Amino acid sequence: MTMIKKLSKNAGKITGLGAVLALAFSAPAHAEVSAETGYILNTFSFLVNGALVMWMAAGFAMLESGLVRSKNTATICLKNIALYSIAGLMFYLVGYGLMYTDVSGYIGSLAGAFYNPSDAELALLGAEEATAEQVAAVVGNGYSVASDWFFQMVFVATAASIVSGTLAERIKLWPFLIFTIVLTGIIYPIQGSWTWGGGWLSEMGFSDFAGSSIVHSVGGWAALVGAIILGSRRGKYGKDGSIHPMPGANLPLATLGTFILWLGWFGFNGGSVLALDSAANATWMAIVFTNTNLAAAAGVVVAMILTQLIYKKIDLTMSLNGAIGGLVAITAGPDLTNHFLSIIVGGIGGVLVVVSVPVLDKLKIDDVVGAIPAHLVCGIWGTLAVGIFGAGDIGTQIIGILAIGAFAAGTSTILWLALKFTVGIRVHEEDEMLGLDKVELGMEAYPEFGSGSQTI
Amino acid sequence: MTMIKKLSKNAGKITGLGAVLALAFSAPAHAEVSAETGYILNTFSFLVNGALVMWMAAGFAMLESGLVRSKNTATICLKNIALYSIAGLMFYLVGYGLMYTDVSGYIGSLAGAFYNPSDAELALLGAEEATAEQVAAVVGNGYSVASDWFFQMVFVATAASIVSGTLAERIKLWPFLIFTIVLTGIIYPIQGSWTWGGGWLSEMGFSDFAGSSIVHSVGGWAALVGAIILGSRRGKYGKDGSIHPMPGANLPLATLGTFILWLGWFGFNGGSVLALDSAANATWMAIVFTNTNLAAAAGVVVAMILTQLIYKKIDLTMSLNGAIGGLVAITAGPDLTNHFLSIIVGGIGGVLVVVSVPVLDKLKIDDVVGAIPAHLVCGIWGTLAVGIFGAGDIGTQIIGILAIGAFAAGTSTILWLALKFTVGIRVHEEDEMLGLDKVELGMEAYPEFGSGSQTI
Amino acid sequence: MTMIKKLSKNAGKITGLGAVLALAFSAPAHAEVSAETGYILNTFSFLVNGALVMWMAAGFAMLESGLVRSKNTATICLKNIALYSIAGLMFYLVGYGLMYTDVSGYIGSLAGAFYNPSDAELALLGAEEATAEQVAAVVGNGYSVASDWFFQMVFVATAASIVSGTLAERIKLWPFLIFTIVLTGIIYPIQGSWTWGGGWLSEMGFSDFAGSSIVHSVGGWAALVGAIILGSRRGKYGKDGSIHPMPGANLPLATLGTFILWLGWFGFNGGSVLALDSAANATWMAIVFTNTNLAAAAGVVVAMILTQLIYKKIDLTMSLNGAIGGLVAITAGPDLTNHFLSIIVGGIGGVLVVVSVPVLDKLKIDDVVGAIPAHLVCGIWGTLAVGIFGAGDIGTQIIGILAIGAFAAGTSTILWLALKFTVGIRVHEEDEMLGLDKVELGMEAYPEFGSGSQTI
């Protein structure tokens, strides 16, 4: 069984690490692709793949819209477009700097805040007739600075998207948005700097290709501690240990959301090759696309079979989450050169989704859309899998999982508690019954449909 | 504050303007990208970005489907797929020629109608073994003719999409389609020729990178005069000055539509760099993607904050339109090299959306989906912004705004009035109560949901 | 009228047919694009276009979700994500080998099962510093193996998607999934090997650019014989010859699905150029995009006009199917260099959709979503059209249509009958009344909407 990791992967994600890319450009493998052509292809790859990742924001919006009850649907729509917007602004104002600029090992600097094109780029763009030196100065960076910013920004938004689903139907709107500001501006970028910013985890050899831990488990940890601090929805868990299902109002939208996420994930994982300037990198990208699809497919099929065996009926929602679990699981190491292994990795993701959901219910942790099983549990599994099937060291992978988890869960806990004891994070009981749409927005998602009487 | 405009931008949008591109190809900046590689990249950029813009047709369809009442939903779906189809056919049969072929200053010619591949392309494609001369003859154009046609065609469709939303719920189907035929075949292409076709506005230095005025305000003007001539929906405005909200039936669809538009806008603005054959152009495209995202995000956040302050609740629909307003605003000048300025431009777009909606209501102009604030008002603002923050001259920008507005509003007025006094444009009062779906299509969008009794 | 076919098209779809591509790479037309740059572009084209085709799975899911009744909606969602997953796994485990590896004329071999990167790719990817020989060994293949696998895989899924819609609302879930396993793992790949695998039809000169017959008619035949064997929905056809319409529950979703399919089709047809490594191939891709759009647009407009004339009202569902019919029709020959012909081809597709629907009803063949008219009838028409307008020979085209049809219909019939007389394929009468969602999944798609009493 041959397994080959792209060695420069993590290093490559470091902005401006000219050394690594310069080396690549001078290597014989690139002899036939000019530096400028490579620059164009790298940049275009970031833009196209980044646009696919942006599209995942719509996927989360639809998945969550479909899985909440109709009285909370407009609010979840608002949260999703708001968090994507906030993530983009905060990453511009603060996060990109903290994650990628002058990383000291544990944190970057605000020198990268209010990021703009590089001086070399400005010189090239402003020239009436560019000189070869001006071109070379830009091309030497390997890709346009803005394309990298764009690609990294959409990853922050994904982390934030995970939180909204878990905490839906009972969290106050503005406190949630404040949490999002801090998560996307500070929490995510700091831990991100440890690996993709070239910090201490990267130096230890921690490997997380596209972010099973860095993106998905971080969102999952924030969601988990949030769910514990916020408490379950009123009526979800009976005092006698009973569990009252609160079915989502619109399953075709949830299905659409899953398909959107699946499509976007090709950009998420494929774009994380970070380059398209050589036959090797193009081959890597194709391998990543293939593994991503196989892992998701395995997650679906395994979840279908398991729910059929356990519950005697296939569960649609669980099958959709099986796809997401498979996708999250393969995200840390989608560069397996034995494709069959990606079926294993994704299939185990499907298993973990199915078995984690009842465990959370047993613990009375109320996760409205199943984001904790899919993103946190499968995120941990995927990161471990790199140590098992990929080139990662299992001990280092565990250290990374624990460090990122401790930081994300710890800072999130502090923040949720601070919000709870100041502005409050939970809507009033009667407001929860009425639904957040009427209370927070004064509107209904489907004013002409439904009885409005199903408010438990 | 450094601001650099891509000087050749407007010129570049002129089909077959070999001179400009030939210059680019021979410039030192391109020394490392062969002419044929550049041709491939330019063509592929048009196709990929054009596909994203095509996707905006689905975005408008979903946005409008979500914001009309259920009794008019199937009809708005039909209008959207019909107008996209009509736009594509009319631009092939007539529009492309009027906009880009032998533009005399004020109008092109029908020589470009029934457009087909160039003779050079046919020679290359038909050759068993192509000669270097045959390749050079094709490559000299910079990009494939069909890729340019495809990219320009999807822009026409966008202009037409704007009209359908404003006039929903009371306009007759076929008269609307007739208007669409003339708008996409004649009105849009003629004014488009003035700038992108190399006509008089282009020669004056009017600058509209991706069409804040040329696409969005033109659709907005057609919608505005249409709304005035058509009148408001029955019951919308009381005689006592009261305003009766008619909430959209499906807000998750409206949210989805907004996300689709946002995604598609990367192609709309990014593809309008019109080339991907050099490090400079790839860098421009990345800058445009980044600014586009920041402006939209700012539009959302500003609309959220403003509606919270004014109405004490965040308004979801207004926030969605805030995104669109921000996007329209940045469309005339998404090439700002100080990214922070795009936050300003987009944020002001959000303000304009929020303040324009009640003004229209005050004037009893009934815009079902808020397209006039988002596309017309923000389109004007975006065009002005190029004169303030970008390289455009404010006086020239105002001339362009006025000329395009006068032409679009004038011709649309004539056309709407001609339709009104011949076939009629407004459905009967009782049909409006019943809903257009039953009357025009004989079907219901959601036959199993809703009471059907909410027909005001 | 100039019509030029891309001669190497069918040959190009043969995996690893090094000879054809090697020739291309050495031709003068490629002198300016290095082999490695061409490899990158070919690979990236497969990935981007393949992602668009993957997106069609979401399109079918939404189209069918919109056109079934609400009591069967969750089940159709599940079927769609399940079949996409199964198709991907089966094509990896079996199908790719049967279709493309060592094709004997009538079938490939299992040597290509459990496909993995080539040895040359592994050597390149594993090298610390790649040698020029290692690069050349990979680049000589023209594209990354995984990118081709990915692109071909999404086509299988499309064929499977067609079946689910026709048979909705009364077929048992697991038997349908078993059929899908055989269709995607065996039936599709075997007949696919005849043309795209370089088998006997290819050698005869049969021409099916992107699969009007190979993909769409195969799905259509499987659906047709399935519909006949399965029987119509209870209550659909009265004993007196009356036809009871069973309107779809959510027409905006059906509209969205159609737009998704339209977008995805650019990848379906455009990616089937199979290369992006020369000015000629880029030009072909642009021509294909343009023709694809024109044919779909013509299908819509023709269906609108015809339904207006015949039924005195435009039919939304028929117009949506007009788009699909136009798209299927152009799929066999989207490389027409006279674009006007694609309007003819697509427009006739629209006619065929409108006239076929009542014929099926007359025959009491119950096709829930209209997939047989759109995919089978228009698939046959499109394949014939290549013999009329394109470079194909009409006699050979007919042989291909008949051979593929006989094989697909024959094997499907055997399989459906085998399933019928073993596990059974039809749900119980009372289950059909209750709806498949409650019976098969134990959940509802829209638990808060609708009366649930409309179960005929």
PDB file of N, CA, C and O in Angstrom, chain C residues 361-400:
ATOM      1  N   ASP C 361     -49.172   9.261 -21.387  1.00  0.00           N
ATOM      2  CA  ASP C 361     -50.408   9.157 -20.597  1.00  0.00           C
ATOM      3  C   ASP C 361     -51.427   8.265 -21.292  1.00  0.00           C
ATOM      4  O   ASP C 361     -52.124   7.484 -20.655  1.00  0.00           O
ATOM      5  N   LYS C 362     -51.492   8.404 -22.604  1.00  0.00           N
ATOM      6  CA  LYS C 362     -52.406   7.569 -23.380  1.00  0.00           C
ATOM      7  C   LYS C 362     -52.050   6.092 -23.199  1.00  0.00           C
ATOM      8  O   LYS C 362     -52.927   5.221 -23.098  1.00  0.00           O
ATOM      9  N   LEU C 363     -50.761   5.833 -23.148  1.00  0.00           N
ATOM     10  CA  LEU C 363     -50.287   4.458 -22.974  1.00  0.00           C
ATOM     11  C   LEU C 363     -50.308   4.032 -21.512  1.00  0.00           C
ATOM     12  O   LEU C 363     -49.879   2.941 -21.178  1.00  0.00           O
ATOM     13  N   LYS C 364     -50.779   4.918 -20.651  1.00  0.00           N
ATOM     14  CA  LYS C 364     -50.828   4.661 -19.207  1.00  0.00           C
ATOM     15  C   LYS C 364     -49.455   4.316 -18.630  1.00  0.00           C
ATOM     16  O   LYS C 364     -49.334   3.478 -17.734  1.00  0.00           O
ATOM     17  N   ILE C 365     -48.457   4.944 -19.202  1.00  0.00           N
ATOM     18  CA  ILE C 365     -47.116   4.826 -18.628  1.00  0.00           C
ATOM     19  C   ILE C 365     -46.909   6.056 -17.748  1.00  0.00           C
ATOM     20  O   ILE C 365     -46.906   7.187 -18.235  1.00  0.00           O
ATOM     21  N   ASP C 366     -46.781   5.801 -16.474  1.00  0.00           N
ATOM     22  CA  ASP C 366     -46.826   6.885 -15.490  1.00  0.00           C
ATOM     23  C   ASP C 366     -45.409   7.351 -15.155  1.00  0.00           C
ATOM     24  O   ASP C 366     -44.676   6.711 -14.407  1.00  0.00           O
ATOM     25  N   ASP C 367     -45.057   8.490 -15.728  1.00  0.00           N
ATOM     26  CA  ASP C 367     -43.719   9.061 -15.557  1.00  0.00           C
ATOM     27  C   ASP C 367     -43.872  10.322 -14.712  1.00  0.00           C
ATOM     28  O   ASP C 367     -44.249  11.376 -15.208  1.00  0.00           O
ATOM     29  N   VAL C 368     -43.555  10.193 -13.419  1.00  0.00           N
ATOM     30  CA  VAL C 368     -43.907  11.250 -12.457  1.00  0.00           C
ATOM     31  C   VAL C 368     -43.338  12.613 -12.830  1.00  0.00           C
ATOM     32  O   VAL C 368     -44.003  13.633 -12.675  1.00  0.00           O
ATOM     33  N   VAL C 369     -42.122  12.640 -13.317  1.00  0.00           N
ATOM     34  CA  VAL C 369     -41.479  13.937 -13.556  1.00  0.00           C
ATOM     35  C   VAL C 369     -41.281  14.253 -15.037  1.00  0.00           C
ATOM     36  O   VAL C 369     -40.716  15.293 -15.373  1.00  0.00           O
ATOM     37  N   GLY C 370     -41.724  13.374 -15.905  1.00  0.00           N
ATOM     38  CA  GLY C 370     -41.516  13.636 -17.331  1.00  0.00           C
ATOM     39  C   GLY C 370     -40.112  13.334 -17.815  1.00  0.00           C
ATOM     40  O   GLY C 370     -39.627  13.947 -18.770  1.00  0.00           O
ATOM     41  N   ALA C 371     -39.463  12.369 -17.187  1.00  0.00           N
ATOM     42  CA  ALA C 371     -38.078  12.070 -17.557  1.00  0.00           C
ATOM     43  C   ALA C 371     -37.979  11.304 -18.873  1.00  0.00           C
ATOM     44  O   ALA C 371     -36.986  11.441 -19.594  1.00  0.00           O
ATOM     45  N   ILE C 372     -38.991  10.509 -19.179  1.00  0.00           N
ATOM     46  CA  ILE C 372     -38.906   9.726 -20.415  1.00  0.00           C
ATOM     47  C   ILE C 372     -38.957  10.639 -21.643  1.00  0.00           C
ATOM     48  O   ILE C 372     -38.113  10.521 -22.535  1.00  0.00           O
ATOM     49  N   PRO C 373     -39.911  11.573 -21.717  1.00  0.00           N
ATOM     50  CA  PRO C 373     -39.858  12.521 -22.842  1.00  0.00           C
ATOM     51  C   PRO C 373     -38.539  13.285 -22.907  1.00  0.00           C
ATOM     52  O   PRO C 373     -37.929  13.401 -23.973  1.00  0.00           O
ATOM     53  N   ALA C 374     -38.100  13.790 -21.776  1.00  0.00           N
ATOM     54  CA  ALA C 374     -36.926  14.665 -21.805  1.00  0.00           C
ATOM     55  C   ALA C 374     -35.647  13.884 -22.092  1.00  0.00           C
ATOM     56  O   ALA C 374     -34.816  14.326 -22.885  1.00  0.00           O
ATOM     57  N   HIS C 375     -35.475  12.740 -21.445  1.00  0.00           N
ATOM     58  CA  HIS C 375     -34.184  12.066 -21.560  1.00  0.00           C
ATOM     59  C   HIS C 375     -34.155  10.978 -22.624  1.00  0.00           C
ATOM     60  O   HIS C 375     -33.152  10.824 -23.316  1.00  0.00           O
ATOM     61  N   LEU C 376     -35.233  10.220 -22.733  1.00  0.00           N
ATOM     62  CA  LEU C 376     -35.220   9.137 -23.726  1.00  0.00           C
ATOM     63  C   LEU C 376     -35.565   9.662 -25.118  1.00  0.00           C
ATOM     64  O   LEU C 376     -34.793   9.495 -26.063  1.00  0.00           O
ATOM     65  N   VAL C 377     -36.706  10.308 -25.238  1.00  0.00           N
ATOM     66  CA  VAL C 377     -37.138  10.771 -26.564  1.00  0.00           C
ATOM     67  C   VAL C 377     -36.148  11.805 -27.111  1.00  0.00           C
ATOM     68  O   VAL C 377     -35.691  11.694 -28.256  1.00  0.00           O
ATOM     69  N   CYS C 378     -35.799  12.775 -26.290  1.00  0.00           N
ATOM     70  CA  CYS C 378     -34.864  13.798 -26.777  1.00  0.00           C
ATOM     71  C   CYS C 378     -33.449  13.228 -26.920  1.00  0.00           C
ATOM     72  O   CYS C 378     -32.654  13.733 -27.723  1.00  0.00           O
ATOM     73  N   GLY C 379     -33.140  12.203 -26.133  1.00  0.00           N
ATOM     74  CA  GLY C 379     -31.830  11.572 -26.287  1.00  0.00           C
ATOM     75  C   GLY C 379     -31.706  10.894 -27.645  1.00  0.00           C
ATOM     76  O   GLY C 379     -30.666  10.993 -28.313  1.00  0.00           O
ATOM     77  N   ILE C 380     -32.768  10.238 -28.033  1.00  0.00           N
ATOM     78  CA  ILE C 380     -32.773   9.623 -29.371  1.00  0.00           C
ATOM     79  C   ILE C 380     -32.705  10.703 -30.448  1.00  0.00           C
ATOM     80  O   ILE C 380     -31.914  10.615 -31.384  1.00  0.00           O
ATOM     81  N   TRP C 381     -33.521  11.722 -30.289  1.00  0.00           N
ATOM     82  CA  TRP C 381     -33.522  12.810 -31.272  1.00  0.00           C
ATOM     83  C   TRP C 381     -32.124  13.439 -31.394  1.00  0.00           C
ATOM     84  O   TRP C 381     -31.616  13.647 -32.506  1.00  0.00           O
ATOM     85  N   GLY C 382     -31.510  13.708 -30.266  1.00  0.00           N
ATOM     86  CA  GLY C 382     -30.189  14.344 -30.301  1.00  0.00           C
ATOM     87  C   GLY C 382     -29.160  13.483 -31.009  1.00  0.00           C
ATOM     88  O   GLY C 382     -28.309  13.988 -31.760  1.00  0.00           O
ATOM     89  N   THR C 383     -29.265  12.181 -30.803  1.00  0.00           N
ATOM     90  CA  THR C 383     -28.306  11.278 -31.455  1.00  0.00           C
ATOM     91  C   THR C 383     -28.544  11.230 -32.960  1.00  0.00           C
ATOM     92  O   THR C 383     -27.597  11.186 -33.751  1.00  0.00           O
ATOM     93  N   LEU C 384     -29.806  11.263 -33.339  1.00  0.00           N
ATOM     94  CA  LEU C 384     -30.126  11.354 -34.764  1.00  0.00           C
ATOM     95  C   LEU C 384     -29.647  12.679 -35.367  1.00  0.00           C
ATOM     96  O   LEU C 384     -29.159  12.718 -36.501  1.00  0.00           O
ATOM     97  N   ALA C 385     -29.799  13.718 -34.594  1.00  0.00           N
ATOM     98  CA  ALA C 385     -29.459  15.054 -35.109  1.00  0.00           C
ATOM     99  C   ALA C 385     -27.999  15.145 -35.525  1.00  0.00           C
ATOM    100  O   ALA C 385     -27.653  15.899 -36.443  1.00  0.00           O
ATOM    101  N   VAL C 386     -27.143  14.375 -34.855  1.00  0.00           N
ATOM    102  CA  VAL C 386     -25.732  14.374 -35.253  1.00  0.00           C
ATOM    103  C   VAL C 386     -25.577  13.828 -36.665  1.00  0.00           C
ATOM    104  O   VAL C 386     -24.694  14.248 -37.419  1.00  0.00           O
ATOM    105  N   GLY C 387     -26.452  12.888 -37.013  1.00  0.00           N
ATOM    106  CA  GLY C 387     -26.420  12.354 -38.374  1.00  0.00           C
ATOM    107  C   GLY C 387     -27.024  13.302 -39.387  1.00  0.00           C
ATOM    108  O   GLY C 387     -26.747  13.215 -40.588  1.00  0.00           O
ATOM    109  N   ILE C 388     -27.850  14.217 -38.920  1.00  0.00           N
ATOM    110  CA  ILE C 388     -28.516  15.158 -39.829  1.00  0.00           C
ATOM    111  C   ILE C 388     -27.712  16.450 -39.976  1.00  0.00           C
ATOM    112  O   ILE C 388     -27.404  16.885 -41.077  1.00  0.00           O
ATOM    113  N   PHE C 389     -27.369  17.052 -38.835  1.00  0.00           N
ATOM    114  CA  PHE C 389     -26.700  18.357 -38.883  1.00  0.00           C
ATOM    115  C   PHE C 389     -25.194  18.255 -38.664  1.00  0.00           C
ATOM    116  O   PHE C 389     -24.449  19.141 -39.035  1.00  0.00           O
ATOM    117  N   GLY C 390     -24.769  17.216 -37.975  1.00  0.00           N
ATOM    118  CA  GLY C 390     -23.358  17.116 -37.623  1.00  0.00           C
ATOM    119  C   GLY C 390     -22.614  16.191 -38.565  1.00  0.00           C
ATOM    120  O   GLY C 390     -23.068  15.905 -39.673  1.00  0.00           O
ATOM    121  N   ALA C 391     -21.476  15.699 -38.104  1.00  0.00           N
ATOM    122  CA  ALA C 391     -20.615  14.896 -38.969  1.00  0.00           C
ATOM    123  C   ALA C 391     -20.941  13.416 -38.893  1.00  0.00           C
ATOM    124  O   ALA C 391     -20.287  12.611 -39.547  1.00  0.00           O
ATOM    125  N   GLY C 392     -21.931  13.047 -38.082  1.00  0.00           N
ATOM    126  CA  GLY C 392     -22.236  11.626 -37.933  1.00  0.00           C
ATOM    127  C   GLY C 392     -22.960  11.060 -39.149  1.00  0.00           C
ATOM    128  O   GLY C 392     -23.588  11.791 -39.915  1.00  0.00           O
ATOM    129  N   ASP C 393     -22.863   9.756 -39.310  1.00  0.00           N
ATOM    130  CA  ASP C 393     -23.594   9.068 -40.368  1.00  0.00           C
ATOM    131  C   ASP C 393     -24.925   8.602 -39.801  1.00  0.00           C
ATOM    132  O   ASP C 393     -24.968   7.940 -38.755  1.00  0.00           O
ATOM    133  N   ILE C 394     -26.001   8.931 -40.491  1.00  0.00           N
ATOM    134  CA  ILE C 394     -27.321   8.682 -39.923  1.00  0.00           C
ATOM    135  C   ILE C 394     -27.582   7.192 -39.697  1.00  0.00           C
ATOM    136  O   ILE C 394     -28.167   6.784 -38.676  1.00  0.00           O
ATOM    137  N   GLY C 395     -27.074   6.369 -40.598  1.00  0.00           N
ATOM    138  CA  GLY C 395     -27.261   4.934 -40.439  1.00  0.00           C
ATOM    139  C   GLY C 395     -26.545   4.407 -39.202  1.00  0.00           C
ATOM    140  O   GLY C 395     -27.113   3.651 -38.393  1.00  0.00           O
ATOM    141  N   THR C 396     -25.331   4.861 -39.026  1.00  0.00           N
ATOM    142  CA  THR C 396     -24.562   4.436 -37.861  1.00  0.00           C
ATOM    143  C   THR C 396     -25.206   4.945 -36.574  1.00  0.00           C
ATOM    144  O   THR C 396     -25.233   4.238 -35.563  1.00  0.00           O
ATOM    145  N   GLN C 397     -25.716   6.141 -36.659  1.00  0.00           N
ATOM    146  CA  GLN C 397     -26.374   6.700 -35.483  1.00  0.00           C
ATOM    147  C   GLN C 397     -27.577   5.841 -35.083  1.00  0.00           C
ATOM    148  O   GLN C 397     -27.796   5.570 -33.906  1.00  0.00           O
ATOM    149  N   ILE C 398     -28.324   5.409 -36.080  1.00  0.00           N
ATOM    150  CA  ILE C 398     -29.498   4.576 -35.794  1.00  0.00           C
ATOM    151  C   ILE C 398     -29.069   3.231 -35.209  1.00  0.00           C
ATOM    152  O   ILE C 398     -29.663   2.733 -34.245  1.00  0.00           O
ATOM    153  N   ILE C 399     -28.009   2.665 -35.756  1.00  0.00           N
ATOM    154  CA  ILE C 399     -27.509   1.405 -35.196  1.00  0.00           C
ATOM    155  C   ILE C 399     -27.136   1.597 -33.721  1.00  0.00           C
ATOM    156  O   ILE C 399     -27.479   0.786 -32.858  1.00  0.00           O
ATOM    157  N   GLY C 400     -26.460   2.694 -33.441  1.00  0.00           N
ATOM    158  CA  GLY C 400     -26.064   2.953 -32.051  1.00  0.00           C
ATOM    159  C   GLY C 400     -27.266   3.113 -31.137  1.00  0.00           C
ATOM    160  O   GLY C 400     -27.317   2.560 -30.037  1.00  0.00           O
TER     161      GLY C 400
END
